[in-house]
Amino acid sequence: VQLVESGGGLVQAGGSLRLACVASGFSFDELAIGWFRQAPGKGREGVSAFIKYEGRTEYDDSVKGRFTMSVDNAKKTVYLQMDSLKPEDTAVYYCAVERRPVIPGVVLRWGLAFGFWGQGTQVTVSS
């Protein structure tokens, strides 16, 4: 599994950014894919996830109504459209894929174990 994120940057509060993650080495039909973020001094938290084999998309409460996750299956790319950004959204954003079987060190969220990670992209929201 390989994941390459892009699209981070510096934006003012209230602005928008769109992150992209190009994925390879697996099928969206078989494994869930999601976005996580990690702010300085904090743990990695789940932002959103697309679970095609269960027909559901999940969002953390902190981003519902502001962030939208989408998938382009032909391009093997997932996007995270982030609108109405707030300073508290500042973090490194990671693309992640479910890992089965589970191994030590996975991050659990929405009943799934995420164990493959991209390199991350920095998002900074100024007030």
PDB file of C-alpha atoms in Angstrom, residues 40-81:
ATOM      1  CA  PRO A  40       1.401  19.426  18.005  1.00  0.00           C
ATOM      2  CA  GLY A  41       1.370  17.690  21.374  1.00  0.00           C
ATOM      3  CA  LYS A  42      -1.781  15.712  20.592  1.00  0.00           C
ATOM      4  CA  GLY A  43      -2.600  12.223  19.460  1.00  0.00           C
ATOM      5  CA  ARG A  44      -3.672  11.253  15.962  1.00  0.00           C
ATOM      6  CA  GLU A  45      -7.424  11.723  15.530  1.00  0.00           C
ATOM      7  CA  GLY A  46      -9.779  10.470  12.857  1.00  0.00           C
ATOM      8  CA  VAL A  47     -11.344  13.089  10.594  1.00  0.00           C
ATOM      9  CA  SER A  48     -13.260  11.038   8.051  1.00  0.00           C
ATOM     10  CA  ALA A  49     -13.378   7.599   6.481  1.00  0.00           C
ATOM     11  CA  PHE A  50     -14.883   5.944   3.423  1.00  0.00           C
ATOM     12  CA  ILE A  51     -15.882   2.325   3.897  1.00  0.00           C
ATOM     13  CA  LYS A  52     -17.138   1.198   0.508  1.00  0.00           C
ATOM     14  CA  TYR A  53     -17.776  -2.436   1.487  1.00  0.00           C
ATOM     15  CA  GLU A  54     -20.146  -1.256   4.209  1.00  0.00           C
ATOM     16  CA  GLY A  55     -21.609   1.619   2.205  1.00  0.00           C
ATOM     17  CA  ARG A  56     -20.804   4.292   4.744  1.00  0.00           C
ATOM     18  CA  THR A  57     -18.779   7.479   5.110  1.00  0.00           C
ATOM     19  CA  GLU A  58     -17.901   8.674   8.590  1.00  0.00           C
ATOM     20  CA  TYR A  59     -16.955  12.080   9.942  1.00  0.00           C
ATOM     21  CA  ASP A  60     -15.731  13.264  13.282  1.00  0.00           C
ATOM     22  CA  ASP A  61     -18.230  15.555  15.012  1.00  0.00           C
ATOM     23  CA  SER A  62     -15.731  18.414  14.929  1.00  0.00           C
ATOM     24  CA  VAL A  63     -15.778  18.542  11.112  1.00  0.00           C
ATOM     25  CA  LYS A  64     -19.338  17.534  10.234  1.00  0.00           C
ATOM     26  CA  GLY A  65     -20.923  20.070   7.919  1.00  0.00           C
ATOM     27  CA  ARG A  66     -17.555  21.634   7.061  1.00  0.00           C
ATOM     28  CA  PHE A  67     -15.470  18.807   5.570  1.00  0.00           C
ATOM     29  CA  THR A  68     -16.452  16.498   2.728  1.00  0.00           C
ATOM     30  CA  MET A  69     -14.654  13.337   1.698  1.00  0.00           C
ATOM     31  CA  SER A  70     -14.938  12.093  -1.872  1.00  0.00           C
ATOM     32  CA  VAL A  71     -13.437   9.304  -3.924  1.00  0.00           C
ATOM     33  CA  ASP A  72     -12.424   9.093  -7.579  1.00  0.00           C
ATOM     34  CA  ASN A  73     -12.144   5.356  -8.113  1.00  0.00           C
ATOM     35  CA  ALA A  74     -10.727   5.686 -11.637  1.00  0.00           C
ATOM     36  CA  LYS A  75      -7.876   7.868 -10.390  1.00  0.00           C
ATOM     37  CA  LYS A  76      -7.473   5.897  -7.133  1.00  0.00           C
ATOM     38  CA  THR A  77      -7.611   9.249  -5.382  1.00  0.00           C
ATOM     39  CA  VAL A  78      -9.497  10.398  -2.314  1.00  0.00           C
ATOM     40  CA  TYR A  79     -10.133  14.035  -1.521  1.00  0.00           C
ATOM     41  CA  LEU A  80     -10.912  15.982   1.612  1.00  0.00           C
ATOM     42  CA  GLN A  81     -12.655  19.266   0.896  1.00  0.00           C
TER      43      GLN A  81
END
